[in-house]
Structures are given as structure tokens and as C-alpha cells.
GROMACS .gro file of C-alpha atoms in nm:
model
  124
    1GLN     CA    1   1.054  -1.551  -0.273
    2VAL     CA    2   0.841  -1.268  -0.140
    3GLN     CA    3   0.617  -1.069  -0.373
    4LEU     CA    4   0.374  -0.781  -0.322
    5VAL     CA    5   0.097  -0.771  -0.582
    6GLU     CA    6  -0.131  -0.469  -0.607
    7SER     CA    7  -0.474  -0.450  -0.769
    8GLY     CA    8  -0.770  -0.216  -0.792
    9GLY     CA    9  -0.632   0.083  -0.977
   10GLY     CA   10  -0.800   0.239  -1.277
   11LEU     CA   11  -0.977   0.542  -1.421
   12VAL     CA   12  -1.249   0.713  -1.222
   13GLN     CA   13  -1.431   1.045  -1.236
   14ALA     CA   14  -1.377   1.309  -0.970
   15GLY     CA   15  -1.588   1.233  -0.665
   16GLY     CA   16  -1.574   0.860  -0.729
   17SER     CA   17  -1.419   0.578  -0.528
   18LEU     CA   18  -1.162   0.305  -0.573
   19ARG     CA   19  -1.030   0.033  -0.344
   20LEU     CA   20  -0.671  -0.078  -0.377
   21SER     CA   21  -0.548  -0.413  -0.247
   22CYS     CA   22  -0.196  -0.542  -0.194
   23ALA     CA   23  -0.127  -0.903  -0.107
   24ALA     CA   24   0.211  -1.025   0.011
   25SER     CA   25   0.296  -1.382  -0.084
   26GLY     CA   26   0.579  -1.623  -0.009
   27ARG     CA   27   0.714  -1.780   0.307
   28ILE     CA   28   0.617  -1.492   0.534
   29PHE     CA   29   0.666  -1.512   0.907
   30SER     CA   30   0.555  -1.159   0.998
   31ILE     CA   31   0.511  -0.808   0.864
   32ASP     CA   32   0.561  -0.499   1.077
   33ALA     CA   33   0.410  -0.194   0.904
   34MET     CA   34   0.233  -0.184   0.568
   35ALA     CA   35   0.178   0.134   0.374
   36TRP     CA   36   0.067   0.299   0.053
   37TYR     CA   37   0.280   0.556  -0.126
   38ARG     CA   38   0.210   0.745  -0.446
   39GLN     CA   39   0.414   0.920  -0.709
   40ALA     CA   40   0.278   1.162  -0.965
   41PRO     CA   41   0.481   1.261  -1.275
   42GLY     CA   42   0.755   1.504  -1.182
   43ASN     CA   43   0.697   1.456  -0.810
   44GLN     CA   44   0.873   1.260  -0.540
   45ARG     CA   45   0.716   0.950  -0.395
   46GLU     CA   46   0.507   1.042  -0.093
   47LEU     CA   47   0.348   0.851   0.191
   48VAL     CA   48  -0.030   0.827   0.164
   49ALA     CA   49  -0.112   0.610   0.464
   50ALA     CA   50   0.044   0.345   0.686
   51VAL     CA   51  -0.086   0.085   0.928
   52SER     CA   52   0.103  -0.103   1.198
   53ARG     CA   53   0.063  -0.471   1.273
   54GLY     CA   54  -0.154  -0.373   1.567
   55GLY     CA   55  -0.380  -0.155   1.354
   56SER     CA   56  -0.255   0.194   1.434
   57THR     CA   57  -0.280   0.418   1.130
   58ASN     CA   58  -0.113   0.729   0.996
   59THR     CA   59  -0.271   0.922   0.708
   60ALA     CA   60  -0.136   1.214   0.505
   61ASP     CA   61  -0.318   1.541   0.559
   62SER     CA   62  -0.396   1.566   0.187
   63VAL     CA   63  -0.615   1.254   0.198
   64LYS     CA   64  -0.735   1.256   0.559
   65GLY     CA   65  -1.110   1.206   0.579
   66ARG     CA   66  -1.122   1.062   0.225
   67PHE     CA   67  -0.883   0.764   0.230
   68THR     CA   68  -0.883   0.477   0.478
   69ILE     CA   69  -0.610   0.218   0.518
   70SER     CA   70  -0.671  -0.123   0.670
   71ARG     CA   71  -0.503  -0.463   0.677
   72ASP     CA   72  -0.582  -0.829   0.721
   73ASN     CA   73  -0.289  -0.990   0.902
   74ALA     CA   74  -0.413  -1.343   0.835
   75LYS     CA   75  -0.404  -1.272   0.461
   76ASN     CA   76  -0.091  -1.049   0.465
   77THR     CA   77  -0.299  -0.797   0.275
   78VAL     CA   78  -0.335  -0.420   0.302
   79TYR     CA   79  -0.619  -0.214   0.155
   80LEU     CA   80  -0.669   0.150   0.067
   81GLN     CA   81  -1.026   0.269   0.035
   82MET     CA   82  -1.025   0.595  -0.160
   83ASN     CA   83  -1.341   0.808  -0.160
   84SER     CA   84  -1.418   1.155  -0.295
   85LEU     CA   85  -1.129   1.126  -0.536
   86LYS     CA   86  -0.982   1.441  -0.686
   87PRO     CA   87  -0.776   1.492  -1.003
   88GLU     CA   88  -0.474   1.569  -0.784
   89ASP     CA   89  -0.492   1.212  -0.650
   90THR     CA   90  -0.380   1.090  -0.992
   91ALA     CA   91  -0.057   0.895  -0.948
   92VAL     CA   92   0.101   0.554  -0.944
   93TYR     CA   93   0.025   0.397  -0.608
   94TYR     CA   94   0.282   0.165  -0.450
   95CYS     CA   95   0.239  -0.083  -0.168
   96ASN     CA   96   0.518  -0.114   0.088
   97ALA     CA   97   0.583  -0.382   0.349
   98GLU     CA   98   0.826  -0.268   0.617
   99ARG     CA   99   1.034  -0.515   0.818
  100LEU     CA  100   0.882  -0.820   0.650
  101THR     CA  101   1.036  -1.138   0.790
  102SER     CA  102   1.044  -1.437   0.560
  103TYR     CA  103   1.193  -1.780   0.613
  104LYS     CA  104   1.356  -2.064   0.426
  105GLY     CA  105   1.412  -2.376   0.627
  106SER     CA  106   1.543  -2.259   0.963
  107SER     CA  107   1.678  -1.929   0.829
  108PHE     CA  108   1.498  -1.596   0.860
  109TYR     CA  109   1.544  -1.276   0.665
  110THR     CA  110   1.399  -0.932   0.734
  111GLY     CA  111   1.372  -0.658   0.475
  112ASP     CA  112   1.150  -0.396   0.312
  113TYR     CA  113   0.953  -0.478  -0.002
  114TRP     CA  114   0.767  -0.281  -0.269
  115GLY     CA  115   0.491  -0.368  -0.509
  116GLN     CA  116   0.513  -0.293  -0.880
  117GLY     CA  117   0.267  -0.003  -0.861
  118THR     CA  118  -0.086   0.050  -0.986
  119GLN     CA  119  -0.207   0.353  -1.181
  120VAL     CA  120  -0.490   0.563  -1.043
  121THR     CA  121  -0.627   0.830  -1.277
  122VAL     CA  122  -0.898   1.072  -1.168
  123SER     CA  123  -1.064   1.273  -1.443
  124SER     CA  124  -1.225   1.612  -1.382
   0.00000   0.00000   0.00000
């Protein structure tokens, strides 16, 4: 059974920093892309940043220069370093693993997985 577990959220003042982590566990053979999304109350879920297995990254314009995504393939873990946080960054942040291939015996299964979400609150 594959699980994505996020950590690192919390309350921080504007201008502060937080580092989110998301670890995928289970019988994992490979993970293609990993990403962070966020959803604020009343808004749709939006992509914050994504990183490919090879390390190529894509970052939303709203956080470019402030947020950095990285991953450790050996640990099946993705990170989001968030600096210079603003009140508008307040949201629930979700980890996503795209085209994650898991196995059971000699059988393989590929699908997309989501974490449970972690709250980030930035006070002004």
C-alpha cells in the first residue's frame, strides 16, 4: 500500500520560512514527477512547483524566486523550501506523486497519489 506523508507545515510570520517534506512509502519501484499543490479557502487547487525524476523543475510565477522544490530519489521524498512567505501563501499544501509504479510480487501498478495535506498559515 502506497502512502504519501507530508510534514513541515505550521504558522509563520510574513517574511519567514518553512520547509515542507513529503515521503512516499510502500513497495515503490519508481516515481516519475513529484509536485506540490496548494488550495486556499474558496480557491481551486493550484500547482506550486514540480520536479521530474531527472531533476528538472517547474515553478509557479507567484512563488518563483521564493520557493524551491527538490527531491531525493533514494528516499522517495520531495521537499519545498519556502522563503519570504506572504499572507497570500496561506493554504493547505498537498504533495502529489505522478506515475508512481508500485509492485506486489511480480505485478506492477502505476497511478497518481496524493498526500493528506498540510496547513501553512502566514500571518501579517
